[in-house]
PDB file of C-alpha atoms in Angstrom:
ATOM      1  CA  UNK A 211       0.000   0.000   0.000  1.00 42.00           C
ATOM      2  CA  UNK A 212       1.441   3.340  -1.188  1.00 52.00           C
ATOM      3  CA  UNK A 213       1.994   6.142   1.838  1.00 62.00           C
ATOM      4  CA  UNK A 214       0.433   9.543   0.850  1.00 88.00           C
ATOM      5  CA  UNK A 215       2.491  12.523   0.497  1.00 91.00           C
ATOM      6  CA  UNK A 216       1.420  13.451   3.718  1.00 93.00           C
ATOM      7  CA  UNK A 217       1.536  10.773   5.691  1.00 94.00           C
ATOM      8  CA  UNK A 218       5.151  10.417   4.650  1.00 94.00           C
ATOM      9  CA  UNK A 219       5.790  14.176   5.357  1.00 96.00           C
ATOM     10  CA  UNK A 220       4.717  13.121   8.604  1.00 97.00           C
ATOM     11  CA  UNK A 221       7.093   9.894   8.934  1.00 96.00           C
ATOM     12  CA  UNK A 222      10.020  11.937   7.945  1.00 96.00           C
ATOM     13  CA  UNK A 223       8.826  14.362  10.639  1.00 97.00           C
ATOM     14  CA  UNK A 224       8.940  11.813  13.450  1.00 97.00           C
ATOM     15  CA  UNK A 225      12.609  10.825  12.153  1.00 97.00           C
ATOM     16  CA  UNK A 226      13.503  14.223  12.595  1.00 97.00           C
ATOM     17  CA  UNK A 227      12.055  14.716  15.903  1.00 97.00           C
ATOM     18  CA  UNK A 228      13.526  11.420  17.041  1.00 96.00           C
ATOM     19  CA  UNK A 229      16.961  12.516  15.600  1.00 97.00           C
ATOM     20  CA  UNK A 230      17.199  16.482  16.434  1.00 96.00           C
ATOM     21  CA  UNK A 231      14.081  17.085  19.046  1.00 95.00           C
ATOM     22  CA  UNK A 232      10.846  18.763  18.434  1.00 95.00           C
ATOM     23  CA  UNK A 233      12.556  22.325  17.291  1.00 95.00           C
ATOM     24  CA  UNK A 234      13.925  20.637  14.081  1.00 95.00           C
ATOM     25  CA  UNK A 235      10.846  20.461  12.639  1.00 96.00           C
ATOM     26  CA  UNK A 236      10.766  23.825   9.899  1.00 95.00           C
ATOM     27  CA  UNK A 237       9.559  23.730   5.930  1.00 96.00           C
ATOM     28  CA  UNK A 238      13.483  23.531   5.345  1.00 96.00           C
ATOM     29  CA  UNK A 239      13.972  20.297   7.369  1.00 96.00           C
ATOM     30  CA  UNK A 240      11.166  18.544   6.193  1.00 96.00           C
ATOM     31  CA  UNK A 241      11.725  19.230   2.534  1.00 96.00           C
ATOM     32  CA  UNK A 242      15.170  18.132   2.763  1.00 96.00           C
ATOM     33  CA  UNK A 243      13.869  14.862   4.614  1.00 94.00           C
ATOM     34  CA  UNK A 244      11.257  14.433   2.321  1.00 93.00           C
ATOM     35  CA  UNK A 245      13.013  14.922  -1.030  1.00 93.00           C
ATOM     36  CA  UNK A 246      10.007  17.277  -1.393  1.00 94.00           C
ATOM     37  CA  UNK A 247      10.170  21.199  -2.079  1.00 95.00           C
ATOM     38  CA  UNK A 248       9.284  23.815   0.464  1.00 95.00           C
ATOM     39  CA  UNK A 249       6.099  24.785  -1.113  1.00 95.00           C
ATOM     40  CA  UNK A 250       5.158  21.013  -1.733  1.00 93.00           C
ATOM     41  CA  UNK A 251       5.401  20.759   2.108  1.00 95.00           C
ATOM     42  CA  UNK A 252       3.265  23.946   2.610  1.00 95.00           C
ATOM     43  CA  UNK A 253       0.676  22.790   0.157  1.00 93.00           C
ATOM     44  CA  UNK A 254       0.349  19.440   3.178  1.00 93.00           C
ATOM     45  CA  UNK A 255       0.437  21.841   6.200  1.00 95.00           C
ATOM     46  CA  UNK A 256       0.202  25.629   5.784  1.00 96.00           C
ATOM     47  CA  UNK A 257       1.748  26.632   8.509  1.00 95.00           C
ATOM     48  CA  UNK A 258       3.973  24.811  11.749  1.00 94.00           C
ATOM     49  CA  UNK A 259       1.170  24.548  14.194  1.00 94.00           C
ATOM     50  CA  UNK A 260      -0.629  22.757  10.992  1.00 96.00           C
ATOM     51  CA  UNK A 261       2.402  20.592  11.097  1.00 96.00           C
ATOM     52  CA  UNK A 262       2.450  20.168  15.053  1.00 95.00           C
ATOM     53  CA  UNK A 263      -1.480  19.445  15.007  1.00 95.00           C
ATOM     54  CA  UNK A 264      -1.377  16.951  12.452  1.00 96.00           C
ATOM     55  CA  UNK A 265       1.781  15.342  14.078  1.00 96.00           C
ATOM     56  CA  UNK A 266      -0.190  15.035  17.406  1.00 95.00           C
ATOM     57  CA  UNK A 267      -3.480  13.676  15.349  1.00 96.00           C
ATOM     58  CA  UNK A 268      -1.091  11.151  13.913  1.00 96.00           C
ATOM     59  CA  UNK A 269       0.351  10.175  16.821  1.00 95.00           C
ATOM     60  CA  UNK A 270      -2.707   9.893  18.561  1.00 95.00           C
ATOM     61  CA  UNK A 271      -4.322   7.605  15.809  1.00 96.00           C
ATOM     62  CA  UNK A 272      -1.424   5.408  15.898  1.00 95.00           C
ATOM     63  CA  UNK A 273      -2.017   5.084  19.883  1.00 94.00           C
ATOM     64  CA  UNK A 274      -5.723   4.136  19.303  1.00 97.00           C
ATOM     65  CA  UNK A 275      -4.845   1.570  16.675  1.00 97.00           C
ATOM     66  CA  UNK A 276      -1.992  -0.242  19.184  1.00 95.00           C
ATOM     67  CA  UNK A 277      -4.858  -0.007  21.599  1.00 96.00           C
ATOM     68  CA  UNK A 278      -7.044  -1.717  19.558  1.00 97.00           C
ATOM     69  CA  UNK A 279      -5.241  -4.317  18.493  1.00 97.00           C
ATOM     70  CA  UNK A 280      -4.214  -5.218  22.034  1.00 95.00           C
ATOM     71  CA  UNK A 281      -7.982  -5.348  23.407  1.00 95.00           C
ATOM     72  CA  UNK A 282      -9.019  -7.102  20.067  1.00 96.00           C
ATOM     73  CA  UNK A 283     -11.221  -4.106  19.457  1.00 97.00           C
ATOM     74  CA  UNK A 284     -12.599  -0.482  19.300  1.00 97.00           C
ATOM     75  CA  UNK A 285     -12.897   0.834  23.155  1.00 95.00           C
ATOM     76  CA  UNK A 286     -16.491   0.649  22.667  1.00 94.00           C
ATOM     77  CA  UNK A 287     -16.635  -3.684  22.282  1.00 96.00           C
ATOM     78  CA  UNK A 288     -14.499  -4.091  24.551  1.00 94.00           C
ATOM     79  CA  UNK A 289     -15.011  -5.014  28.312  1.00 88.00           C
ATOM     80  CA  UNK A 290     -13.271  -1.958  30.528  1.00 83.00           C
ATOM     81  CA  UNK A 291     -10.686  -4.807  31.883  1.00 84.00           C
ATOM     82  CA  UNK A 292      -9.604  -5.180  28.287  1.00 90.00           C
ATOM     83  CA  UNK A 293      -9.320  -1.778  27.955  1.00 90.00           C
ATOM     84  CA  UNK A 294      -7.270  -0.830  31.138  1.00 87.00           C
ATOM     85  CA  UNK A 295      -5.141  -4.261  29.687  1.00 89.00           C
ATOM     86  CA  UNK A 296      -4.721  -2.539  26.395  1.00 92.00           C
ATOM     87  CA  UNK A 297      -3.844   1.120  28.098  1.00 89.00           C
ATOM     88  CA  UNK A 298      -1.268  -0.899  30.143  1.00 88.00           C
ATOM     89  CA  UNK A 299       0.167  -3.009  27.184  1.00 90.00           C
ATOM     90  CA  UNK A 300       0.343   0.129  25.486  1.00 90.00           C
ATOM     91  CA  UNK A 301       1.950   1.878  28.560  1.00 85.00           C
ATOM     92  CA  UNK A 302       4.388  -0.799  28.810  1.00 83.00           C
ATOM     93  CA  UNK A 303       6.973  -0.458  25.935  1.00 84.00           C
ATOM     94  CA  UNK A 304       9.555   2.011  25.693  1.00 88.00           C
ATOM     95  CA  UNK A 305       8.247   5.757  24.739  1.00 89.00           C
ATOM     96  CA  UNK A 306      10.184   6.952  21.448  1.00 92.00           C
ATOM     97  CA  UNK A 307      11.585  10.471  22.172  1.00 94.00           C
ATOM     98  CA  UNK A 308       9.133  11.368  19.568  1.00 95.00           C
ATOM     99  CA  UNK A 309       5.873  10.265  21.780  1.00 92.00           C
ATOM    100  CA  UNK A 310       7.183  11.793  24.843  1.00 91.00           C
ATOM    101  CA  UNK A 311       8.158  15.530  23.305  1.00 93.00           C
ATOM    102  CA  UNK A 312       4.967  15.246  21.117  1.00 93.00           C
ATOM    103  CA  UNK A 313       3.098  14.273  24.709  1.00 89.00           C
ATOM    104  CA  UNK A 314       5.063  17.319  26.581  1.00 90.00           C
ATOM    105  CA  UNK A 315       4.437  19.189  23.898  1.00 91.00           C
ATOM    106  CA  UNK A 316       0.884  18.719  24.028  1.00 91.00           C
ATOM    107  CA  UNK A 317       0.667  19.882  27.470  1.00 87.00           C
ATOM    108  CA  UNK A 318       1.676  23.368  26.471  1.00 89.00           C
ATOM    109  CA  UNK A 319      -1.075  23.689  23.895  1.00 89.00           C
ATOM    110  CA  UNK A 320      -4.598  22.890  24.614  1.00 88.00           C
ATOM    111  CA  UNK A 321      -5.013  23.045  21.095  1.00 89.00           C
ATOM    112  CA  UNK A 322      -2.967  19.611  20.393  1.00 90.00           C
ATOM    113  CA  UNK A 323      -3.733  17.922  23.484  1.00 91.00           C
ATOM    114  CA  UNK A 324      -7.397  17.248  22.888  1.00 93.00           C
ATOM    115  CA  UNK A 325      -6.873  14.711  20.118  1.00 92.00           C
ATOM    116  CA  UNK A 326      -4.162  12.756  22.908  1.00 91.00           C
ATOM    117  CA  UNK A 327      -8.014  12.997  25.593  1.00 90.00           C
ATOM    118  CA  UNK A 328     -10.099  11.587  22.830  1.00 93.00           C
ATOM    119  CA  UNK A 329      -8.661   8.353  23.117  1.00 94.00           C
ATOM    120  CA  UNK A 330      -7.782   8.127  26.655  1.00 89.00           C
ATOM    121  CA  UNK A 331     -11.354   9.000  27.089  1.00 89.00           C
ATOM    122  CA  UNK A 332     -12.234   6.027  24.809  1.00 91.00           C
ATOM    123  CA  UNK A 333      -9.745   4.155  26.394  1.00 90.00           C
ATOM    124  CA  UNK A 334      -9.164   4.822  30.133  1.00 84.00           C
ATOM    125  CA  UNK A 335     -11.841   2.661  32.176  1.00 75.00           C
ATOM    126  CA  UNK A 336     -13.930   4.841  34.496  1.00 78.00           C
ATOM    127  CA  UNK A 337     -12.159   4.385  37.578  1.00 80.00           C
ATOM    128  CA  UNK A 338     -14.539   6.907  39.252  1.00 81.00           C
ATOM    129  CA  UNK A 339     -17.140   4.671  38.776  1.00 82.00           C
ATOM    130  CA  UNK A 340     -15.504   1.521  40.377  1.00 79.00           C
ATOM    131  CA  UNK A 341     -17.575   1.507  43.886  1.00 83.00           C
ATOM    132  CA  UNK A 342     -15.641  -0.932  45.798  1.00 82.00           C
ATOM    133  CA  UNK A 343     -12.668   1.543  47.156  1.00 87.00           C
ATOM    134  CA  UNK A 344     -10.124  -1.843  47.129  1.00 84.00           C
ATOM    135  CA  UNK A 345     -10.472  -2.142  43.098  1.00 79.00           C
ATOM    136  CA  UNK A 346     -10.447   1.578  42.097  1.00 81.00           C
ATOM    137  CA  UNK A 347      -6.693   2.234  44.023  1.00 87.00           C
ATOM    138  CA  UNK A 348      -6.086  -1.015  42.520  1.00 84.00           C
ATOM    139  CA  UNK A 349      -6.813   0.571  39.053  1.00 82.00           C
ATOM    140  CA  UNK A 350      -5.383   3.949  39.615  1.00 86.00           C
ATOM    141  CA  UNK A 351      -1.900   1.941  40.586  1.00 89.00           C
ATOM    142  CA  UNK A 352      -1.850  -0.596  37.457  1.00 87.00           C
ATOM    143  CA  UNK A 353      -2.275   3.159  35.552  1.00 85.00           C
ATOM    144  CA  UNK A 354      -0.045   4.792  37.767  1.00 87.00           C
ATOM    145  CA  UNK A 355       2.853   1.580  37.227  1.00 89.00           C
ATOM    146  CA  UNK A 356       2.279   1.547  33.641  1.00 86.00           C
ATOM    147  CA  UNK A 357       3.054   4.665  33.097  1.00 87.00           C
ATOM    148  CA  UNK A 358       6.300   5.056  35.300  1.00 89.00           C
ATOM    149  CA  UNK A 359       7.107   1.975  33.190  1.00 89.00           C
ATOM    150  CA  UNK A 360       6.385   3.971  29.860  1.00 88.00           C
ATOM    151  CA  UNK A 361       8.832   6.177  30.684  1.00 88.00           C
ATOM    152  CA  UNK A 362      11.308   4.875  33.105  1.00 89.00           C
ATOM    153  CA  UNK A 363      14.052   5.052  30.787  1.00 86.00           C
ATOM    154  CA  UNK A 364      14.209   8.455  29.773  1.00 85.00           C
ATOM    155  CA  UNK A 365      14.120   9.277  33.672  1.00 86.00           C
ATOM    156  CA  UNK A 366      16.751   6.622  34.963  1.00 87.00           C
ATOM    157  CA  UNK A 367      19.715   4.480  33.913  1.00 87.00           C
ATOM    158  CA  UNK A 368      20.482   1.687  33.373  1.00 91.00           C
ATOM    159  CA  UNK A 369      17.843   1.447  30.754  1.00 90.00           C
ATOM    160  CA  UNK A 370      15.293  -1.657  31.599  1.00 92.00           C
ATOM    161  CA  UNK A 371      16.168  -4.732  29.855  1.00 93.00           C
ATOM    162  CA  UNK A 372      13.601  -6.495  27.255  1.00 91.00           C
ATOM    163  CA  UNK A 373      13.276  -9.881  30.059  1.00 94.00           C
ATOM    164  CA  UNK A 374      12.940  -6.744  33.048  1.00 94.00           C
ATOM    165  CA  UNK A 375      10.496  -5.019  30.899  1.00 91.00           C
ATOM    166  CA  UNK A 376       8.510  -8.182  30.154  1.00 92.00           C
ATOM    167  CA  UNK A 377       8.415  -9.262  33.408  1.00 94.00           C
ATOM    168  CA  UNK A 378       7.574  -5.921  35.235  1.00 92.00           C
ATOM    169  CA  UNK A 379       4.725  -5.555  32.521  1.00 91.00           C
ATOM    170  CA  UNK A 380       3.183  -9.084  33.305  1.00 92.00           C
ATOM    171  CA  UNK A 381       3.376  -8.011  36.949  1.00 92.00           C
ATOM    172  CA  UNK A 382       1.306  -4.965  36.613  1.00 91.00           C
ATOM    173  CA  UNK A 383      -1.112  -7.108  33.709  1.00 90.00           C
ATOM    174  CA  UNK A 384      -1.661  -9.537  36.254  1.00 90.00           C
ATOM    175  CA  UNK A 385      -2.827  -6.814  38.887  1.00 88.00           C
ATOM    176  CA  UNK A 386      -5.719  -6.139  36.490  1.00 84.00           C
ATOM    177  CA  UNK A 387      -9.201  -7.680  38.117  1.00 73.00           C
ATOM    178  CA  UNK A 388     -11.699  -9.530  35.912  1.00 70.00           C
ATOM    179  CA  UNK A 389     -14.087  -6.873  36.366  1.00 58.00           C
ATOM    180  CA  UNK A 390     -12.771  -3.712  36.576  1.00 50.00           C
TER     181      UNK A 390
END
């Protein structure tokens, strides 16, 4: 299946973020990591924050689809113990440096961040809702351990190894009631 112009623009875009950091992304940089002109990559995205926003939205969709694929559905088919196991399969691999600036980035800029709430609000099982006070801290701490996990190794070194990782993850998986 052939990648659209865009969605390539967008590829090359992560590669540069992942290389140079979040400020490398200009019309310049992206051309030359395209192979595309300038205006070619204005024609996609008219300005930066039309870059940025469709960066985040791509992101974002590329989330939802791991998170589908690990529940075995959309959000709405699924039971919400699939989908806190999905957020925490999800939560359990390595951020790119890509994910985590796009996902400080968003922070900053309301503007960005919604499409990053759409799906954890399709996702994220209504721990509010859990009545018995045992199984909602028990929720909040699988969320809370996945995502320490998720980004443990841009915060401390040594780096988690793939068996450490694998093992930590089925720890926090098997933490995850039946029916929460």
């Amino acid at each position: 299946m052939r990648t659209s112009k865009r969605e390539s623009i967008l590829q090359r875009a992560i590669e540069l973020i992942e290389a140079e950091g979040l400020e490398a992304i200009s019309y310049e940089s992206l051309a030359e990591a395209s192979g595309m002109s300038k205006s070619g990559i204005i024609y996609h995205f008219p300005s930066r924050d039309a870059i940025l926003r469709a960066l985040h939205e791509y992101m974002a969709a590329n989330w939802e689809a791991e998170l589908i694929a690990a529940a075995g559905g959309p959000a709405h088919e699924v039971s919400q113990a699939r989908r806190l196991r999905a957020m925490v399969i999800s939560l359990t691999r390595p951020a790119t440096k890509a994910e985590l600036l796009l996902e400080i980035d968003a922070r900053s800029h309301p503007e960005f961040d919604e499409c990053w709430l759409e799906v954890d609000r399709r996702w994220s099982p209504d721990i509010e809702g859990i009545e018995d006070d045992e199984l909602r801290q028990q929720a909040y701490l699988v969320q809370l351990l996945a995502d320490g996990l998720w980004l443990h190794d841009y915060v401390h070194t040594p780096a988690l190894s793939e068996e450490q990782r694998a093992v930590l993850s089925q720890r926090i998986l098997e933490m995850i009631p039946d029916d929460a």
